[in-house]
Short mmCIF file of C-alpha atoms (C1' of nucleotides) in Angstrom, two decimals:
data_model
loop_
_atom_site.label_atom_id
_atom_site.label_comp_id
_atom_site.label_asym_id
_atom_site.label_seq_id
_atom_site.Cartn_x
_atom_site.Cartn_y
_atom_site.Cartn_z
CA MET A 390 0.00 0.00 0.00
CA PRO A 391 1.88 2.99 1.19
CA GLU A 392 4.71 4.75 -0.47
CA LEU A 393 7.26 7.12 1.00
CA PRO A 394 4.82 9.88 2.09
CA GLU A 395 2.50 7.45 3.84
CA ILE A 396 5.36 5.83 5.74
CA GLU A 397 6.69 9.26 6.64
CA THR A 398 3.24 10.11 8.00
CA PHE A 399 3.20 6.97 10.14
CA ARG A 400 6.65 7.85 11.43
CA ARG A 401 5.42 11.28 12.46
CA ILE A 402 2.26 9.91 14.08
CA LEU A 403 4.17 7.34 16.11
CA ARG A 404 6.81 9.83 17.16
CA GLU A 405 4.59 12.81 17.94
CA GLY A 406 1.29 11.16 18.77
CA THR A 407 -2.15 12.46 17.82
CA PRO A 408 -5.02 13.97 19.80
CA GLU A 409 -6.31 10.43 20.23
CA ASN A 410 -3.09 8.54 20.84
CA PRO A 411 0.15 9.16 22.70
CA SER A 412 3.59 9.21 21.20
CA LEU A 413 5.30 5.84 21.41
CA LEU A 414 8.70 7.38 22.10
CA GLY A 415 10.22 6.10 25.31
CA LYS A 416 7.71 3.31 25.78
CA ARG A 417 9.04 -0.01 26.97
CA VAL A 418 7.97 -3.29 25.43
CA GLN A 419 6.12 -5.60 27.76
CA GLU A 420 5.07 -8.21 25.26
CA ALA A 421 5.18 -8.97 21.53
CA ARG A 422 2.48 -11.08 19.93
CA LEU A 423 3.03 -12.50 16.48
CA LEU A 424 -0.40 -13.47 15.18
CA TRP A 425 0.63 -14.56 11.68
CA GLU A 426 4.00 -16.25 11.58
CA ARG A 427 4.92 -15.50 7.97
CA THR A 428 4.69 -11.77 8.63
CA LEU A 429 8.01 -12.12 10.45
CA ALA A 430 10.82 -12.14 7.91
CA GLU A 431 13.72 -12.30 10.35
CA PRO A 432 14.79 -13.71 12.78
CA ASP A 433 13.15 -17.03 13.56
CA PRO A 434 9.98 -16.69 15.62
CA ASP A 435 11.46 -18.53 18.61
CA GLY A 436 13.69 -15.91 20.16
CA PHE A 437 11.95 -12.98 18.52
CA GLN A 438 9.24 -12.19 21.04
CA THR A 439 11.39 -12.49 24.15
CA ARG A 440 14.18 -10.48 22.50
CA LEU A 441 11.81 -7.53 22.20
CA VAL A 442 10.65 -7.56 25.82
CA GLY A 443 12.24 -4.86 27.95
CA GLN A 444 13.57 -2.79 25.06
CA THR A 445 12.61 0.88 24.92
CA ILE A 446 11.72 2.87 21.79
CA ARG A 447 14.46 5.46 21.31
CA SER A 448 13.48 6.96 17.95
CA PHE A 449 11.58 6.44 14.72
CA GLY A 450 13.24 6.53 11.34
CA ARG A 451 12.40 5.84 7.76
CA ARG A 452 14.39 4.54 4.81
CA ALA A 453 12.44 4.40 1.55
CA LYS A 454 9.22 2.57 2.43
CA TYR A 455 10.71 0.92 5.52
CA LEU A 456 9.67 2.21 8.93
CA LEU A 457 12.50 1.92 11.44
CA ILE A 458 11.77 1.60 15.15
CA GLU A 459 15.03 2.09 16.99
CA LEU A 460 15.23 0.12 20.22
CA ASP A 461 17.97 -0.25 22.81
CA ASP A 462 19.74 -3.14 21.12
CA ASP A 463 17.90 -3.70 17.86
CA THR A 464 15.93 -2.03 15.08
CA LEU A 465 12.40 -3.25 14.46
CA ILE A 466 11.72 -2.71 10.76
CA LEU A 467 8.25 -2.71 9.23
CA HIS A 468 7.33 -2.85 5.54
CA LEU A 469 3.62 -2.46 4.82
CA ARG A 470 3.72 -3.64 1.20
CA MET A 471 0.26 -3.47 -0.40
CA SER A 472 -2.25 -3.56 2.43
CA GLY A 473 -0.39 -2.93 5.66
CA ASP A 474 -1.70 -0.51 8.28
CA LEU A 475 -0.69 0.61 11.76
CA ARG A 476 -2.82 1.54 14.76
CA VAL A 477 -1.99 2.79 18.23
CA GLU A 478 -4.57 1.77 20.82
CA ARG A 479 -5.04 0.49 24.33
CA ASP A 480 -4.17 -3.13 24.80
CA SER A 481 -7.72 -3.68 26.03
CA ALA A 482 -9.07 -2.97 22.53
CA PRO A 483 -10.35 -5.97 20.60
CA ILE A 484 -8.01 -7.59 18.10
CA ALA A 485 -9.12 -6.56 14.60
CA PRO A 486 -9.52 -8.87 11.64
CA HIS A 487 -6.19 -9.20 9.82
CA ASP A 488 -4.08 -8.03 12.77
CA ARG A 489 -0.73 -9.77 12.26
CA PHE A 490 1.50 -8.40 15.01
CA LEU A 491 0.98 -6.55 18.29
CA LEU A 492 3.66 -4.72 20.23
CA VAL A 493 2.39 -4.17 23.77
CA PHE A 494 3.92 -1.56 26.07
CA GLU A 495 4.16 -1.44 29.84
CA ASP A 496 1.77 1.51 30.10
CA GLY A 497 -1.12 -0.39 28.50
CA PHE A 498 -0.92 0.93 24.97
CA ARG A 499 0.03 -1.12 21.95
CA LEU A 500 1.04 -0.82 18.31
CA ALA A 501 -0.97 -3.05 15.97
CA PHE A 502 0.27 -4.13 12.55
CA ASN A 503 -2.76 -4.98 10.38
CA ASP A 504 -2.29 -6.46 6.93
CA THR A 505 -5.17 -7.92 4.94
CA ARG A 506 -3.13 -9.43 2.14
CA LYS A 507 -0.26 -10.73 4.31
CA PHE A 508 2.40 -9.23 2.03
CA GLY A 509 3.82 -7.02 4.77
CA ARG A 510 6.97 -8.03 6.62
CA ILE A 511 8.78 -7.21 9.84
CA TRP A 512 12.40 -7.68 10.76
CA LEU A 513 14.20 -7.42 14.08
CA LEU A 514 17.83 -6.71 13.29
CA SER A 515 20.84 -5.58 15.26
CA GLU A 516 22.37 -4.36 12.01
CA PRO A 517 19.71 -2.87 9.68
CA SER A 518 22.17 -2.11 6.89
CA THR A 519 22.14 -5.74 5.87
CA LEU A 520 18.57 -5.17 4.73
CA LEU A 521 18.76 -1.54 3.64
CA ARG A 522 22.00 -1.35 1.72
CA LYS A 523 20.41 -2.60 -1.51
CA LEU A 524 18.32 0.56 -1.71
CA GLY A 525 19.00 3.46 -4.01
CA PRO A 526 19.23 7.09 -2.85
CA GLU A 527 16.46 8.87 -0.98
CA PRO A 528 14.77 11.20 -3.45
CA LEU A 529 14.41 13.98 -0.86
CA ASP A 530 18.07 13.81 0.12
CA GLU A 531 19.69 17.01 -1.10
CA SER A 532 22.92 15.18 -1.80
CA LEU A 533 21.17 13.70 -4.82
CA THR A 534 21.92 16.45 -7.30
CA PRO A 535 20.35 16.98 -10.72
CA GLU A 536 23.70 16.18 -12.29
CA THR A 537 23.96 12.89 -10.41
CA PHE A 538 20.39 12.00 -11.30
CA TYR A 539 21.04 12.80 -14.93
CA ALA A 540 24.08 10.51 -14.90
CA MET A 541 22.04 7.76 -13.28
CA LEU A 542 19.35 8.03 -15.95
CA SER A 543 21.81 8.30 -18.81
CA SER A 544 23.38 4.96 -18.01
CA ARG A 545 20.07 3.08 -18.12
CA GLN A 546 18.38 1.81 -21.23
CA ARG A 547 15.14 1.22 -19.45
CA GLN A 548 11.57 2.50 -19.42
CA LEU A 549 11.18 5.41 -17.01
CA LYS A 550 8.34 4.09 -14.92
CA PRO A 551 9.72 0.66 -14.00
CA LEU A 552 13.10 2.29 -13.39
CA LEU A 553 11.70 4.90 -11.00
CA MET A 554 9.82 2.17 -9.14
CA ASP A 555 12.97 0.06 -8.86
CA GLN A 556 13.93 0.57 -5.22
CA GLY A 557 17.56 -0.09 -6.01
CA PHE A 558 17.62 2.81 -8.45
CA ILE A 559 15.81 5.38 -6.31
CA ALA A 560 14.01 4.44 -3.12
CA GLY A 561 10.50 5.24 -1.98
CA LEU A 562 8.45 5.78 -5.13
CA GLY A 563 5.49 3.53 -5.88
CA ASN A 564 2.72 3.48 -8.42
CA ILE A 565 0.90 6.65 -7.40
CA TYR A 566 3.75 9.08 -6.96
CA THR A 567 5.55 7.77 -10.04
CA ASP A 568 2.54 8.40 -12.27
CA GLU A 569 2.04 11.84 -10.76
CA ALA A 570 5.70 12.83 -11.13
CA LEU A 571 5.89 11.68 -14.75
CA TYR A 572 2.72 13.55 -15.64
CA ARG A 573 3.99 16.76 -14.08
CA SER A 574 7.21 16.31 -16.05
CA HIS A 575 5.37 15.77 -19.35
CA LEU A 576 7.22 12.47 -19.71
CA HIS A 577 5.80 9.23 -21.03
CA PRO A 578 6.29 6.31 -18.63
CA GLN A 579 7.70 4.18 -21.45
CA SER A 580 10.28 6.71 -22.57
CA LEU A 581 13.80 5.40 -22.14
CA ALA A 582 15.74 6.86 -19.24
CA CYS A 583 18.84 7.44 -21.33
CA ALA A 584 16.85 9.62 -23.73
CA LEU A 585 16.41 12.42 -21.18
CA ASP A 586 18.64 15.45 -21.36
CA LEU A 587 19.91 17.33 -18.34
CA ALA A 588 17.00 19.76 -18.26
CA GLN A 589 14.45 16.97 -18.40
CA SER A 590 16.28 15.01 -15.71
CA LYS A 591 16.40 18.06 -13.49
CA ALA A 592 12.70 18.73 -14.00
CA LEU A 593 11.86 15.10 -13.25
CA LEU A 594 13.81 15.17 -10.00
CA GLU A 595 12.12 18.42 -9.01
CA ASN A 596 8.69 16.97 -9.75
CA ILE A 597 9.45 13.77 -7.85
CA ARG A 598 10.33 15.91 -4.86
CA ALA A 599 7.29 18.12 -5.33
CA VAL A 600 4.80 15.25 -5.36
CA LEU A 601 6.46 13.53 -2.41
CA GLU A 602 6.49 16.74 -0.39
CA ALA A 603 2.87 17.45 -1.31
CA GLY A 604 2.01 13.91 -0.26
CA ILE A 605 3.77 14.33 3.07
CA ALA A 606 2.09 17.70 3.63
CA ALA A 607 -1.28 16.05 3.01
CA ASN A 608 -0.50 13.15 5.38
CA GLY A 609 -0.42 10.74 2.47
CA ALA A 610 -3.10 9.51 0.11
CA SER A 611 -6.18 7.59 1.19
CA ILE A 612 -7.81 5.31 -1.36
CA ASP A 613 -10.63 2.86 -0.77
CA TRP A 614 -10.30 1.29 2.62
CA VAL A 615 -6.55 0.98 2.58
CA TYR A 616 -5.18 4.03 4.31
CA ARG A 617 -6.93 6.51 6.55
CA GLY A 618 -6.48 10.15 7.23
CA GLY A 619 -4.56 11.35 4.20
CA GLY A 620 -5.66 13.99 1.74
CA PHE A 621 -3.32 13.70 -1.22
CA GLN A 622 -5.94 11.77 -3.23
CA ASN A 623 -7.62 15.15 -3.68
CA GLU A 624 -4.52 16.36 -5.50
CA PHE A 625 -4.19 13.49 -7.96
CA GLN A 626 -3.84 14.74 -11.51
CA VAL A 627 -3.72 11.37 -13.29
CA TYR A 628 -3.81 8.52 -10.81
CA HIS A 629 -7.30 6.96 -10.56
CA ARG A 630 -8.58 9.55 -13.06
CA LYS A 631 -9.11 7.30 -16.11
CA GLY A 632 -11.57 8.94 -18.49
CA GLU A 633 -11.56 12.25 -16.66
CA PRO A 634 -10.22 15.35 -18.40
CA CYS A 635 -6.57 16.33 -18.12
CA TYR A 636 -6.35 19.52 -16.07
CA GLN A 637 -3.92 20.97 -18.61
CA CYS A 638 -5.53 20.16 -21.96
CA GLY A 639 -8.85 18.43 -21.37
CA THR A 640 -7.87 15.16 -23.06
CA PRO A 641 -9.31 12.15 -21.20
CA ILE A 642 -6.76 10.45 -18.94
CA GLU A 643 -5.87 6.96 -20.14
CA ARG A 644 -4.96 3.84 -18.24
CA ILE A 645 -2.26 1.73 -19.85
CA VAL A 646 -0.11 -1.10 -18.50
CA VAL A 647 3.61 -0.53 -18.07
CA GLY A 648 5.83 -3.08 -16.38
CA GLN A 649 2.64 -4.95 -15.48
CA ARG A 650 1.38 -2.06 -13.42
CA GLY A 651 -1.66 0.06 -14.10
CA THR A 652 -0.38 3.41 -15.33
CA HIS A 653 -2.21 6.68 -15.81
CA ILE A 654 -1.23 9.24 -18.43
CA CYS A 655 -2.50 12.13 -20.43
CA PRO A 656 -1.86 10.87 -23.98
CA SER A 657 -1.60 14.43 -25.20
CA CYS A 658 0.74 15.88 -22.57
CA GLN A 659 2.93 12.79 -22.29
CA LYS A 660 4.15 11.82 -25.73
CA LEU A 661 6.30 8.77 -26.28
CA ASN A 662 9.54 9.85 -27.93
CA THR A 663 12.38 7.52 -27.12
"C1'" DA B 870 20.63 -5.39 -18.59
"C1'" DC B 871 16.09 -5.63 -19.30
"C1'" DG B 872 11.26 -7.15 -19.54
"C1'" DA B 873 7.73 -10.58 -18.91
"C1'" DG B 874 5.50 -13.88 -16.05
"C1'" DC B 875 4.36 -15.55 -11.76
"C1'" DG B 876 3.82 -16.22 -6.76
"C1'" DC B 877 2.47 -14.36 -2.53
"C1'" DC B 878 -2.77 -13.10 -0.29
"C1'" DT B 879 -7.48 -11.13 0.45
"C1'" DG B 880 -11.05 -8.26 -0.91
"C1'" DT B 881 -13.91 -5.38 -4.07
"C1'" DC B 882 -15.98 -4.22 -8.20
"C1'" DG B 883 -18.03 -4.59 -12.82
"C1'" DG B 884 -19.97 -7.37 -16.39
"C1'" DC B 885 -22.78 -11.08 -17.81
"C1'" DT C 929 -28.54 -13.18 -7.39
"C1'" DG C 930 -24.36 -15.66 -8.41
"C1'" DC C 931 -20.26 -16.41 -10.70
"C1'" DC C 932 -15.82 -15.04 -12.69
"C1'" DG C 933 -12.28 -12.31 -14.09
"C1'" DA C 934 -9.86 -8.02 -13.43
"C1'" DC C 935 -7.76 -5.32 -10.38
"C1'" DA C 936 -5.43 -3.34 -6.05
"C1'" DG C 937 -0.39 1.95 -3.21
"C1'" DG C 938 4.89 -4.15 -3.44
"C1'" DC C 939 8.56 -7.01 -4.19
"C1'" DG C 940 11.35 -11.21 -5.06
"C1'" DC C 941 12.15 -14.88 -8.09
"C1'" DT C 942 12.95 -17.31 -12.64
"C1'" DC C 943 13.42 -17.32 -17.41
"C1'" DG C 944 14.53 -15.79 -22.00
#
DNA sequence: ACGAGCGCCTGTCGGC
DNA sequence: TGCCGACAGGCGCTCG
């Protein structure tokens, strides 16, 4: 489900709390309950639950679409994949359908990991880099310059959309924000990366950052039942707008398939010229 | 290096 | 109404 802005929103909610729920910072783990074994990627389930007990949450981080919960000795890493969701609630609350993992704290609150489709994964690692080092640069990291991005694109003979969604190339973009960034850049998702010049590469990077920052500012995007509380769906210009008029030229938005993913374009504003 | 196909899962929606 | 395929914000694998 969520992409970079949605994970960033969860990070903020868990760190700062909301009017309904407290911050989880500084809370100490009393108990960990794994309700669906395959949700745990690493380590083996045996030592996992006892290893968590007694550790205190020191900070929350994010790398790409991974949420990092820094504990005393380990990092608890969550990936929500397609349908994952997080709730903070009292441990007296009923367990919801599709809850896969509960992290219970000494003060009676808990973090619930809910995941209808069971694609989500959690890791408990003493050394997170083993998992995270395969990722490409963070798009919002200022050390990624337009010149670097241009060089990265120039060396790839690959369609833009699958490349931007490749987490090893650049980390954090998914289907929504990729479609939105390409539309704003007037680039066709099937254009080859190496065909972009410096100006186009620079504009693409700026638009990637703009849509991600707009998504973060809106607390993410809520679609269907999958994610609650975000507002970025109201700013979609192509995603989920098949048949509706392009805001720039009025041409109906089309849905095509690129890299086996549903892809939304304005066929007039985004010409294919490889 | 790159793209296609498929598996992993459950649920919803549209068409017949 | 019931059934059946398409589709869903992700990612890892194999195979040409």
